[in-house]
Amino acid sequence: MSDARNQARAVLEGPDIHRALTRIAHEILERTKGAEKVVLLGIPTRGATLAFRIAERISQFEGVKVPVGTIDITMYRDDLRLRPARPLGRTDLPAEGVDGRTVVLVDDVLFSGRTVRAALDALNDVGRPRAVQLATLVDRGHRELPIRADYVGKNLPTSKSEKVKVYLEEIDGRDAVLLIKGDDRPDAGETNGER
Amino acid sequence: MKRHLISAGDLTRDDALLVLDTAEELARVSERSIKKLPTLRGRTVVNLFYEDSTRTRISFEAAAKRLSADVINFSAKGSSVSKGESLKDTALTLEAMGADAVVIRHAASGAPHRLANWVRGSVVNAGDGTHEHPTQALLDAFSMRRRMGRVEGLKVAIVGDVLHSRVARSNVLLLHALGAEVTLVAPPTLLPVAVDTWPCQVSYDLDAVLPKSDVVMMLRVQLERMNAAYFPSAREYSRRYGLDRERFARLHDDAIVMHPGPMNRGMEISAEVADSPRSTIVEQVANGVTVRMAVLYLLLSGSEPAIGGDL
């Protein structure tokens, strides 16, 4: 790990993340005509934190209170059997529910798209949204499924062996996105939290 | 490698906390309209019940089905067991059917341990004789944590027929691992010989223990396992060790009353106490499904189990 740290490069610093989220919040307002009937659902852990930040900005800009919650996707993953059983995250839906609303899923890094597929399945079991959109802080490419984001903080070209690690103030004590040079093993970038 | 859940002693403190935390998240699933999760699709769970059971069997069945596992229910009555088939031969049959987990209830202490030698899947002990019932202890700890906010530091009195109780043994081991202080209260005839080696206190005097307890767990007097006179009469037992209204009044205001069921109302617990809002008896059943989902999830969902012990 310490080896990898040495080769880490910050691609986004605190102010960059701040600006990216501000822009996403504006784009959501624009695309959804004032965030009417919008629900933000973050994917734990860092997606959830980002969802709350975006909701806060939306309410600052237009004074609308957007319901925000979290949706855990662990039980819906397609790679559960490849690794030991893992602890669950928190699913906490806003009291308004998701039926008939536009759900904006929020995650920190968009990579293979498998997390988002799992989130769509999870969403299917909790209600029937009118539409589902996707917001991500970093899109690093290498999609394995036909999934794209509606709101992107930063498009980050990466090689598959690199890792992208998102640090957020609320969880990690600082805001940053690091690109970590990986080894050349295939799938080396596919570890939890470091995507 | 971790694989089975045969004894509450198989669980480290971290294992036990992982089960309780997982159950806490799964409890939310039980509240929504679609209660099913796809997680164990294609896995097979066999319920192998050699002893009568209502809540445990139904609870395991509901838990496995909510996780989308295929469930095969086997009860000794009406099967080849009544033709004299041995546990081993039954186990080999299940093995041939490809069971990923076998949930076993058996009148003989140690049967799950024997079974674990013969099958490749995980074995979950759902009660063996007078030995252990680890998922009951987990659901009891979960119920305590939900009501009291914590398990660590709680003073728990387990009262009654400890000698024949698999619930008591599993609870003592688990609650000790989680940092609760357990006191067993029973007449000397209903305590096992080696009780002094258990990680708990022992008392013969219920009235002295009650005011100091946060949780009072009443055990069923297991008349079907009693082949000798352990106490002079049901009435005398009830007078000295039953939880009636007067004793209940001596508990502090936040204390809760638990019972693993089925109850002998009027014997170890009065109907009034059993139905009081401070009794968790009905919650314990609901929590049972959630906790067993957590156990099955942690044993079966990954490439290898995240909890439990090896032989």
Short mmCIF file of C-alpha atoms in Angstrom, two decimals:
data_model
loop_
_atom_site.label_atom_id
_atom_site.label_comp_id
_atom_site.label_asym_id
_atom_site.label_seq_id
_atom_site.Cartn_x
_atom_site.Cartn_y
_atom_site.Cartn_z
CA MET A 1 0.00 0.00 0.00
CA SER A 2 2.77 2.44 0.94
CA ASP A 3 4.35 1.72 -2.45
CA ALA A 4 1.15 2.63 -4.20
CA ARG A 5 0.78 5.79 -2.11
CA ASN A 6 4.12 7.00 -3.35
CA GLN A 7 2.82 6.86 -6.90
CA ALA A 8 -0.46 8.57 -6.11
CA ARG A 9 -1.31 11.78 -7.91
CA ALA A 10 -4.10 14.11 -6.84
CA VAL A 11 -6.33 14.76 -9.84
CA LEU A 12 -8.91 16.75 -7.90
CA GLU A 13 -8.30 18.81 -4.76
CA GLY A 14 -10.86 20.20 -2.34
CA PRO A 15 -11.82 23.31 -4.38
CA ASP A 16 -12.12 21.24 -7.59
CA ILE A 17 -14.51 18.82 -5.90
CA HIS A 18 -16.45 21.77 -4.53
CA ARG A 19 -16.82 23.32 -8.00
CA ALA A 20 -17.71 19.99 -9.62
CA LEU A 21 -20.52 19.37 -7.12
CA THR A 22 -21.77 22.92 -7.53
CA ARG A 23 -21.98 22.42 -11.29
CA ILE A 24 -23.75 19.06 -10.88
CA ALA A 25 -26.29 20.70 -8.56
CA HIS A 26 -26.96 23.41 -11.17
CA GLU A 27 -27.26 20.83 -13.93
CA ILE A 28 -29.74 18.79 -11.93
CA LEU A 29 -31.82 21.91 -11.33
CA GLU A 30 -31.70 22.75 -15.03
CA ARG A 31 -32.44 19.29 -16.37
CA THR A 32 -35.24 18.56 -13.92
CA LYS A 33 -36.82 22.02 -14.15
CA GLY A 34 -36.11 23.14 -10.61
CA ALA A 35 -35.64 19.70 -9.08
CA GLU A 36 -39.36 19.14 -8.91
CA LYS A 37 -40.18 15.61 -7.71
CA VAL A 38 -36.50 14.73 -7.56
CA VAL A 39 -35.05 12.30 -5.00
CA LEU A 40 -31.30 11.97 -4.52
CA LEU A 41 -30.12 8.48 -3.56
CA GLY A 42 -26.46 8.00 -2.71
CA ILE A 43 -24.71 4.65 -2.89
CA PRO A 44 -22.83 4.05 0.39
CA THR A 45 -20.38 5.03 1.54
CA ARG A 46 -19.02 8.01 -0.38
CA GLY A 47 -21.87 8.28 -2.87
CA ALA A 48 -24.17 8.85 0.10
CA THR A 49 -21.99 11.69 1.40
CA LEU A 50 -21.94 13.27 -2.07
CA ALA A 51 -25.74 13.02 -2.36
CA PHE A 52 -26.16 15.00 0.86
CA ARG A 53 -23.71 17.65 -0.35
CA ILE A 54 -25.54 18.05 -3.66
CA ALA A 55 -28.90 18.30 -1.89
CA GLU A 56 -27.48 21.02 0.34
CA ARG A 57 -26.32 23.03 -2.67
CA ILE A 58 -29.65 22.66 -4.45
CA SER A 59 -31.43 24.04 -1.41
CA GLN A 60 -28.93 26.94 -1.20
CA PHE A 61 -29.39 27.87 -4.86
CA GLU A 62 -33.15 27.67 -5.22
CA GLY A 63 -34.46 27.12 -1.73
CA VAL A 64 -36.03 23.79 -2.64
CA LYS A 65 -35.67 20.95 -0.23
CA VAL A 66 -34.77 17.80 -2.20
CA PRO A 67 -35.43 14.51 -0.40
CA VAL A 68 -32.19 12.59 -0.02
CA GLY A 69 -31.41 9.05 1.09
CA THR A 70 -29.08 6.12 0.64
CA ILE A 71 -29.45 2.82 -1.15
CA ASP A 72 -27.15 -0.09 -0.36
CA ILE A 73 -26.41 -2.40 -3.25
CA THR A 74 -24.35 -5.12 -1.55
CA MET A 75 -27.08 -7.76 -1.71
CA TYR A 76 -27.52 -7.09 -5.44
CA ARG A 77 -23.87 -7.27 -6.53
CA ASP A 78 -22.94 -9.71 -9.26
CA ASP A 79 -19.56 -10.50 -7.72
CA LEU A 80 -20.71 -11.56 -4.24
CA ARG A 81 -19.45 -15.09 -4.73
CA LEU A 82 -16.00 -14.00 -5.79
CA ARG A 83 -15.06 -12.73 -2.35
CA PRO A 84 -15.89 -13.50 1.30
CA ALA A 85 -19.27 -12.25 2.52
CA ARG A 86 -19.12 -8.54 3.16
CA PRO A 87 -20.84 -6.22 5.64
CA LEU A 88 -23.93 -4.36 4.47
CA GLY A 89 -24.31 -0.61 4.03
CA ARG A 90 -27.27 1.45 5.06
CA THR A 91 -30.44 1.78 2.99
CA ASP A 92 -32.35 4.81 4.18
CA LEU A 93 -35.11 5.98 1.89
CA PRO A 94 -36.64 9.42 2.40
CA ALA A 95 -40.18 9.36 3.78
CA GLU A 96 -41.52 10.55 0.38
CA GLY A 97 -40.42 7.25 -1.20
CA VAL A 98 -39.39 6.92 -4.84
CA ASP A 99 -42.70 6.13 -6.56
CA GLY A 100 -43.44 8.50 -9.45
CA ARG A 101 -40.34 10.58 -8.79
CA THR A 102 -37.13 11.22 -10.68
CA VAL A 103 -34.39 9.40 -8.79
CA VAL A 104 -30.85 10.68 -9.21
CA LEU A 105 -28.42 7.96 -8.16
CA VAL A 106 -25.16 9.38 -6.81
CA ASP A 107 -21.85 7.51 -6.68
CA ASP A 108 -18.25 8.59 -6.30
CA VAL A 109 -16.60 6.72 -9.18
CA LEU A 110 -18.19 5.30 -12.32
CA PHE A 111 -16.08 2.43 -13.63
CA SER A 112 -17.42 -0.89 -14.93
CA GLY A 113 -21.04 0.16 -14.41
CA ARG A 114 -21.77 -2.96 -12.36
CA THR A 115 -22.46 -1.00 -9.19
CA VAL A 116 -25.05 1.07 -11.04
CA ARG A 117 -26.68 -2.05 -12.48
CA ALA A 118 -26.95 -3.42 -8.93
CA ALA A 119 -28.39 -0.09 -7.79
CA LEU A 120 -31.05 -0.24 -10.51
CA ASP A 121 -32.04 -3.72 -9.30
CA ALA A 122 -32.13 -2.54 -5.69
CA LEU A 123 -34.25 0.43 -6.71
CA ASN A 124 -36.66 -1.88 -8.47
CA ASP A 125 -37.39 -3.59 -5.15
CA VAL A 126 -38.21 -0.39 -3.27
CA GLY A 127 -40.54 1.29 -5.72
CA ARG A 128 -41.18 2.52 -9.25
CA PRO A 129 -39.52 5.84 -10.03
CA ARG A 130 -40.75 7.89 -13.00
CA ALA A 131 -37.16 8.12 -14.25
CA VAL A 132 -33.68 7.28 -13.00
CA GLN A 133 -30.62 9.42 -13.63
CA LEU A 134 -27.01 9.00 -12.59
CA ALA A 135 -24.56 11.48 -11.11
CA THR A 136 -20.92 10.63 -10.47
CA LEU A 137 -17.97 12.64 -9.21
CA VAL A 138 -15.47 10.82 -11.44
CA ASP A 139 -16.06 8.87 -14.63
CA ARG A 140 -12.95 6.81 -15.24
CA GLY A 141 -14.18 4.86 -18.27
CA HIS A 142 -13.81 1.10 -18.92
CA ARG A 143 -17.54 0.39 -18.93
CA GLU A 144 -18.57 -3.27 -19.03
CA LEU A 145 -22.29 -2.57 -19.30
CA PRO A 146 -24.40 -0.18 -21.39
CA ILE A 147 -24.58 2.49 -18.69
CA ARG A 148 -23.70 6.18 -18.82
CA ALA A 149 -23.85 9.06 -16.36
CA ASP A 150 -26.16 12.07 -16.76
CA TYR A 151 -24.04 14.30 -14.54
CA VAL A 152 -20.24 13.93 -14.35
CA GLY A 153 -17.90 15.88 -12.06
CA LYS A 154 -14.79 14.97 -14.02
CA ASN A 155 -14.02 12.64 -16.90
CA LEU A 156 -10.77 10.96 -15.97
CA PRO A 157 -8.97 8.86 -18.57
CA THR A 158 -7.32 5.96 -16.75
CA SER A 159 -5.65 2.70 -17.52
CA LYS A 160 -7.36 -0.39 -16.14
CA SER A 161 -4.53 -1.14 -13.75
CA GLU A 162 -4.74 2.26 -12.08
CA LYS A 163 -6.92 2.91 -9.04
CA VAL A 164 -9.03 5.93 -8.32
CA LYS A 165 -9.51 6.75 -4.67
CA VAL A 166 -11.96 9.38 -3.45
CA TYR A 167 -11.40 11.03 -0.07
CA LEU A 168 -14.17 13.09 1.47
CA GLU A 169 -13.97 15.41 4.46
CA GLU A 170 -16.88 13.78 6.35
CA ILE A 171 -15.32 10.31 6.17
CA ASP A 172 -11.61 10.73 5.52
CA GLY A 173 -10.92 14.16 6.99
CA ARG A 174 -10.01 15.75 3.65
CA ASP A 175 -11.33 16.22 0.11
CA ALA A 176 -9.28 14.76 -2.75
CA VAL A 177 -9.39 12.37 -5.67
CA LEU A 178 -6.19 10.39 -6.14
CA LEU A 179 -5.07 8.45 -9.16
CA ILE A 180 -2.86 5.61 -8.01
CA LYS A 181 -0.53 3.87 -10.43
CA GLY A 182 -1.23 0.16 -10.16
CA ASP A 183 0.62 -2.95 -11.09
CA ASP A 184 -0.11 -4.59 -14.42
CA ARG A 185 -2.19 -7.46 -13.11
CA PRO A 186 -5.54 -7.57 -14.86
CA ASP A 187 -8.37 -6.38 -12.65
CA ALA A 188 -5.92 -4.97 -10.13
CA GLY A 189 -8.06 -1.84 -10.03
CA GLU A 190 -11.13 -3.76 -8.91
CA THR A 191 -10.94 -3.47 -5.15
CA ASN A 192 -13.67 -2.16 -2.96
CA GLY A 193 -13.53 1.55 -2.31
CA GLU A 194 -10.58 2.00 -4.61
CA ARG A 195 -11.99 1.91 -8.05
CA MET B 1 -11.60 -21.93 7.64
CA LYS B 2 -14.81 -20.56 9.11
CA ARG B 3 -17.67 -22.70 7.95
CA HIS B 4 -20.25 -23.80 10.52
CA LEU B 5 -22.36 -22.31 13.27
CA ILE B 6 -22.57 -25.13 15.79
CA SER B 7 -21.84 -23.32 19.03
CA ALA B 8 -22.19 -19.71 20.08
CA GLY B 9 -18.57 -20.21 21.12
CA ASP B 10 -17.68 -20.42 17.40
CA LEU B 11 -18.34 -16.69 17.18
CA THR B 12 -15.73 -14.16 18.14
CA ARG B 13 -16.88 -10.83 19.47
CA ASP B 14 -16.32 -9.34 16.00
CA ASP B 15 -18.28 -12.16 14.34
CA ALA B 16 -21.18 -11.62 16.72
CA LEU B 17 -21.18 -7.87 16.15
CA LEU B 18 -21.09 -8.44 12.38
CA VAL B 19 -24.20 -10.64 12.66
CA LEU B 20 -26.02 -8.03 14.77
CA ASP B 21 -25.05 -5.15 12.47
CA THR B 22 -26.05 -7.12 9.37
CA ALA B 23 -29.36 -8.00 11.01
CA GLU B 24 -29.91 -4.33 11.81
CA GLU B 25 -29.72 -3.46 8.10
CA LEU B 26 -31.82 -6.47 7.11
CA ALA B 27 -34.54 -5.45 9.57
CA ARG B 28 -35.26 -2.57 7.21
CA VAL B 29 -35.96 -5.04 4.41
CA SER B 30 -38.65 -6.65 6.54
CA GLU B 31 -40.42 -3.30 6.70
CA ARG B 32 -40.77 -2.74 2.96
CA SER B 33 -43.39 -4.14 0.61
CA ILE B 34 -41.02 -6.37 -1.38
CA LYS B 35 -39.26 -8.35 1.32
CA LYS B 36 -37.22 -10.51 -1.00
CA LEU B 37 -33.55 -10.11 -1.84
CA PRO B 38 -31.82 -11.94 -4.72
CA THR B 39 -28.65 -12.65 -2.79
CA LEU B 40 -28.77 -16.44 -2.31
CA ARG B 41 -30.34 -17.28 -5.66
CA GLY B 42 -29.36 -20.79 -6.69
CA ARG B 43 -28.21 -21.84 -3.22
CA THR B 44 -29.97 -24.67 -1.42
CA VAL B 45 -30.75 -24.66 2.28
CA VAL B 46 -32.02 -27.88 3.87
CA ASN B 47 -34.00 -27.71 7.08
CA LEU B 48 -33.36 -31.02 8.81
CA PHE B 49 -35.67 -31.22 11.81
CA TYR B 50 -35.58 -34.33 13.95
CA GLU B 51 -37.42 -32.63 16.78
CA ASP B 52 -40.70 -30.76 16.85
CA SER B 53 -40.37 -27.06 16.32
CA THR B 54 -42.68 -24.29 15.27
CA ARG B 55 -40.91 -21.00 15.37
CA THR B 56 -37.35 -22.05 14.64
CA ARG B 57 -38.21 -24.05 11.52
CA ILE B 58 -40.60 -21.44 10.15
CA SER B 59 -38.11 -18.74 10.98
CA PHE B 60 -35.24 -20.43 9.12
CA GLU B 61 -37.54 -21.16 6.20
CA ALA B 62 -38.71 -17.54 5.97
CA ALA B 63 -35.12 -16.29 6.29
CA ALA B 64 -33.82 -18.51 3.50
CA LYS B 65 -36.75 -17.69 1.22
CA ARG B 66 -36.38 -13.95 1.72
CA LEU B 67 -32.81 -14.32 0.47
CA SER B 68 -34.09 -16.31 -2.56
CA ALA B 69 -32.44 -19.59 -1.56
CA ASP B 70 -34.17 -22.85 -2.43
CA VAL B 71 -35.48 -24.46 0.73
CA ILE B 72 -35.96 -28.16 1.29
CA ASN B 73 -37.82 -29.01 4.46
CA PHE B 74 -37.20 -32.37 6.01
CA SER B 75 -38.89 -33.54 9.15
CA ALA B 76 -38.20 -36.89 10.74
CA LYS B 77 -41.87 -37.72 10.91
CA GLY B 78 -43.05 -39.08 7.58
CA SER B 79 -39.53 -39.63 6.26
CA SER B 80 -37.24 -42.65 5.99
CA VAL B 81 -36.08 -41.91 9.52
CA SER B 82 -39.20 -43.66 10.75
CA LYS B 83 -37.97 -46.65 8.73
CA GLY B 84 -34.72 -46.55 10.68
CA GLU B 85 -32.43 -44.51 8.41
CA SER B 86 -29.39 -43.22 10.26
CA LEU B 87 -28.32 -39.58 10.48
CA LYS B 88 -25.27 -40.39 8.39
CA ASP B 89 -27.27 -41.93 5.55
CA THR B 90 -29.66 -39.00 5.58
CA ALA B 91 -26.67 -36.66 5.49
CA LEU B 92 -25.20 -38.46 2.49
CA THR B 93 -28.54 -38.16 0.69
CA LEU B 94 -28.58 -34.41 1.33
CA GLU B 95 -24.98 -34.17 0.20
CA ALA B 96 -25.91 -35.87 -3.06
CA MET B 97 -28.66 -33.30 -3.54
CA GLY B 98 -26.11 -30.51 -3.25
CA ALA B 99 -27.12 -28.71 -0.06
CA ASP B 100 -25.12 -25.51 0.51
CA ALA B 101 -26.28 -25.33 4.10
CA VAL B 102 -27.97 -27.75 6.44
CA VAL B 103 -29.95 -26.36 9.34
CA ILE B 104 -30.31 -29.14 11.88
CA ARG B 105 -32.45 -29.61 14.98
CA HIS B 106 -31.83 -32.88 16.81
CA ALA B 107 -32.63 -34.35 20.22
CA ALA B 108 -29.07 -35.58 20.63
CA SER B 109 -26.43 -33.11 21.80
CA GLY B 110 -23.58 -33.15 19.30
CA ALA B 111 -25.60 -34.27 16.27
CA PRO B 112 -24.73 -31.08 14.26
CA HIS B 113 -21.06 -31.67 14.98
CA ARG B 114 -21.28 -35.22 13.65
CA LEU B 115 -23.22 -34.00 10.63
CA ALA B 116 -20.55 -31.43 9.84
CA ASN B 117 -18.11 -34.29 9.23
CA TRP B 118 -20.28 -35.74 6.53
CA VAL B 119 -21.41 -32.78 4.45
CA ARG B 120 -19.48 -30.22 2.46
CA GLY B 121 -21.86 -27.31 3.07
CA SER B 122 -22.23 -25.19 6.18
CA VAL B 123 -24.00 -26.70 9.18
CA VAL B 124 -26.17 -24.44 11.29
CA ASN B 125 -27.21 -25.76 14.67
CA ALA B 126 -30.90 -25.02 15.26
CA GLY B 127 -30.87 -26.71 18.65
CA ASP B 128 -29.20 -29.98 19.67
CA GLY B 129 -30.48 -31.74 22.77
CA THR B 130 -29.46 -29.86 25.90
CA HIS B 131 -26.33 -28.47 24.26
CA GLU B 132 -26.71 -25.28 22.19
CA HIS B 133 -28.98 -23.10 20.10
CA PRO B 134 -26.69 -20.35 18.79
CA THR B 135 -29.16 -18.50 16.55
CA GLN B 136 -31.52 -18.15 19.51
CA ALA B 137 -28.73 -16.50 21.48
CA LEU B 138 -28.03 -14.17 18.54
CA LEU B 139 -31.66 -13.14 18.25
CA ASP B 140 -31.83 -12.61 22.01
CA ALA B 141 -28.76 -10.37 21.89
CA PHE B 142 -30.26 -8.55 18.91
CA SER B 143 -33.55 -8.02 20.77
CA MET B 144 -31.67 -6.70 23.80
CA ARG B 145 -29.67 -4.30 21.67
CA ARG B 146 -32.79 -3.01 19.93
CA ARG B 147 -34.61 -2.42 23.22
CA MET B 148 -31.77 -1.30 25.46
CA GLY B 149 -29.46 0.27 22.86
CA ARG B 150 -26.50 -1.92 23.81
CA VAL B 151 -25.48 -5.35 25.04
CA GLU B 152 -22.16 -4.49 26.62
CA GLY B 153 -22.46 -3.93 30.35
CA LEU B 154 -26.06 -5.17 30.61
CA LYS B 155 -26.91 -7.27 33.65
CA VAL B 156 -28.78 -10.31 32.39
CA ALA B 157 -30.50 -12.87 34.63
CA ILE B 158 -31.29 -16.21 33.00
CA VAL B 159 -33.83 -17.96 35.17
CA GLY B 160 -35.15 -21.50 35.41
CA ASP B 161 -34.38 -24.85 33.88
CA VAL B 162 -30.74 -24.23 32.97
CA LEU B 163 -29.95 -27.95 33.13
CA HIS B 164 -32.05 -28.84 30.10
CA SER B 165 -31.63 -25.54 28.30
CA ARG B 166 -29.58 -25.17 25.13
CA VAL B 167 -30.72 -21.56 25.04
CA ALA B 168 -29.03 -20.81 28.38
CA ARG B 169 -25.66 -22.24 27.37
CA SER B 170 -25.58 -20.42 24.02
CA ASN B 171 -26.67 -17.18 25.65
CA VAL B 172 -24.02 -17.37 28.36
CA LEU B 173 -21.27 -17.86 25.78
CA LEU B 174 -22.50 -15.17 23.41
CA LEU B 175 -23.42 -12.57 26.02
CA HIS B 176 -20.06 -13.06 27.70
CA ALA B 177 -18.32 -12.46 24.35
CA LEU B 178 -20.39 -9.29 23.90
CA GLY B 179 -19.50 -8.00 27.35
CA ALA B 180 -22.76 -8.50 29.27
CA GLU B 181 -22.80 -9.81 32.84
CA VAL B 182 -24.87 -12.96 33.11
CA THR B 183 -26.32 -14.48 36.29
CA LEU B 184 -27.97 -17.89 36.12
CA VAL B 185 -30.78 -18.33 38.62
CA ALA B 186 -32.16 -21.80 39.27
CA PRO B 187 -32.74 -24.38 41.97
CA PRO B 188 -29.56 -26.43 42.52
CA THR B 189 -31.19 -29.46 40.92
CA LEU B 190 -31.69 -27.61 37.65
CA LEU B 191 -28.09 -26.43 37.21
CA PRO B 192 -25.60 -28.51 35.21
CA VAL B 193 -22.63 -30.08 37.03
CA ALA B 194 -19.92 -27.99 35.42
CA VAL B 195 -21.75 -24.66 35.69
CA ASP B 196 -18.90 -23.21 37.76
CA THR B 197 -16.71 -23.33 34.64
CA TRP B 198 -19.15 -21.16 32.65
CA PRO B 199 -18.30 -17.46 32.31
CA CYS B 200 -21.17 -16.28 34.55
CA GLN B 201 -22.47 -15.92 38.12
CA VAL B 202 -24.85 -18.42 39.71
CA SER B 203 -27.56 -17.74 42.25
CA TYR B 204 -30.38 -19.72 43.83
CA ASP B 205 -32.28 -16.65 44.93
CA LEU B 206 -34.40 -14.95 42.27
CA ASP B 207 -35.63 -12.16 44.56
CA ALA B 208 -32.08 -11.05 45.31
CA VAL B 209 -31.09 -10.93 41.62
CA LEU B 210 -34.18 -9.26 40.14
CA PRO B 211 -33.70 -5.65 41.35
CA LYS B 212 -30.16 -5.60 39.91
CA SER B 213 -31.10 -6.93 36.47
CA ASP B 214 -31.61 -5.06 33.19
CA VAL B 215 -32.84 -8.12 31.36
CA VAL B 216 -34.66 -11.13 32.82
CA MET B 217 -34.77 -14.14 30.54
CA MET B 218 -37.19 -16.81 31.69
CA LEU B 219 -36.53 -20.37 30.51
CA ARG B 220 -39.19 -22.95 29.82
CA VAL B 221 -39.38 -25.79 32.32
CA GLN B 222 -38.73 -28.68 29.94
CA LEU B 223 -41.01 -31.31 31.40
CA GLU B 224 -40.53 -33.56 28.36
CA ARG B 225 -36.83 -33.90 29.14
CA MET B 226 -37.32 -34.53 32.85
CA ASN B 227 -37.12 -38.16 33.86
CA ALA B 228 -36.77 -37.47 37.56
CA ALA B 229 -38.23 -35.16 40.19
CA TYR B 230 -36.18 -31.96 39.99
CA PHE B 231 -38.53 -29.99 42.23
CA PRO B 232 -41.31 -30.97 44.66
CA SER B 233 -44.24 -29.57 42.67
CA ALA B 234 -45.02 -27.21 39.82
CA ARG B 235 -46.59 -24.87 42.34
CA GLU B 236 -43.57 -24.71 44.53
CA TYR B 237 -41.32 -24.10 41.51
CA SER B 238 -43.58 -21.33 40.36
CA ARG B 239 -43.57 -19.70 43.81
CA ARG B 240 -39.81 -19.61 44.05
CA TYR B 241 -38.72 -19.18 40.44
CA GLY B 242 -41.75 -17.99 38.50
CA LEU B 243 -42.02 -14.41 37.30
CA ASP B 244 -45.38 -13.14 38.54
CA ARG B 245 -46.80 -9.66 38.95
CA GLU B 246 -45.23 -9.03 42.35
CA ARG B 247 -41.74 -9.99 41.26
CA PHE B 248 -42.19 -8.07 38.02
CA ALA B 249 -42.95 -4.95 40.07
CA ARG B 250 -39.56 -5.26 41.75
CA LEU B 251 -37.68 -4.86 38.47
CA HIS B 252 -36.38 -1.40 37.69
CA ASP B 253 -38.50 0.62 35.26
CA ASP B 254 -36.44 0.04 32.11
CA ALA B 255 -35.83 -3.66 32.60
CA ILE B 256 -37.22 -6.06 29.99
CA VAL B 257 -38.52 -9.62 30.19
CA MET B 258 -37.62 -12.23 27.60
CA HIS B 259 -38.64 -15.83 26.94
CA PRO B 260 -37.44 -18.06 24.08
CA GLY B 261 -40.84 -19.74 23.82
CA PRO B 262 -42.86 -21.85 23.92
CA MET B 263 -44.07 -20.62 27.32
CA ASN B 264 -45.70 -22.49 30.15
CA ARG B 265 -47.96 -19.63 31.15
CA GLY B 266 -48.60 -19.73 34.88
CA MET B 267 -45.52 -21.81 35.55
CA GLU B 268 -42.28 -19.93 34.87
CA ILE B 269 -44.06 -16.74 33.75
CA SER B 270 -47.51 -15.36 34.49
CA ALA B 271 -49.76 -14.43 31.59
CA GLU B 272 -49.86 -10.85 32.79
CA VAL B 273 -46.08 -10.49 32.65
CA ALA B 274 -45.81 -12.30 29.31
CA ASP B 275 -48.25 -9.88 27.70
CA SER B 276 -46.84 -6.70 29.25
CA PRO B 277 -45.27 -4.03 27.02
CA ARG B 278 -41.93 -4.68 28.67
CA SER B 279 -41.94 -8.27 27.47
CA THR B 280 -40.08 -8.82 24.17
CA ILE B 281 -41.51 -12.26 23.47
CA VAL B 282 -43.30 -11.40 20.23
CA GLU B 283 -40.43 -9.17 19.03
CA GLN B 284 -38.04 -12.05 19.60
CA VAL B 285 -39.92 -14.06 16.96
CA ALA B 286 -39.79 -11.25 14.38
CA ASN B 287 -36.15 -10.63 15.16
CA GLY B 288 -35.49 -14.35 14.69
CA VAL B 289 -36.16 -14.13 10.96
CA THR B 290 -33.90 -11.11 10.57
CA VAL B 291 -31.03 -12.61 12.56
CA ARG B 292 -31.24 -15.91 10.69
CA MET B 293 -31.16 -14.01 7.40
CA ALA B 294 -27.97 -12.36 8.61
CA VAL B 295 -26.45 -15.73 9.55
CA LEU B 296 -27.34 -17.35 6.22
CA TYR B 297 -26.11 -14.29 4.32
CA LEU B 298 -22.78 -14.25 6.12
CA LEU B 299 -22.29 -18.01 5.76
CA LEU B 300 -23.44 -18.47 2.17
CA SER B 301 -23.26 -15.30 0.09
CA GLY B 302 -19.52 -15.02 -0.43
CA SER B 303 -16.72 -17.22 -1.70
CA GLU B 304 -16.26 -18.34 1.88
CA PRO B 305 -18.20 -17.81 5.13
CA ALA B 306 -17.50 -14.62 7.07
CA ILE B 307 -18.47 -16.05 10.47
CA GLY B 308 -18.47 -19.31 12.37
CA GLY B 309 -15.99 -22.02 13.30
CA ASP B 310 -14.42 -25.13 11.89
CA LEU B 311 -14.59 -28.57 13.48
#
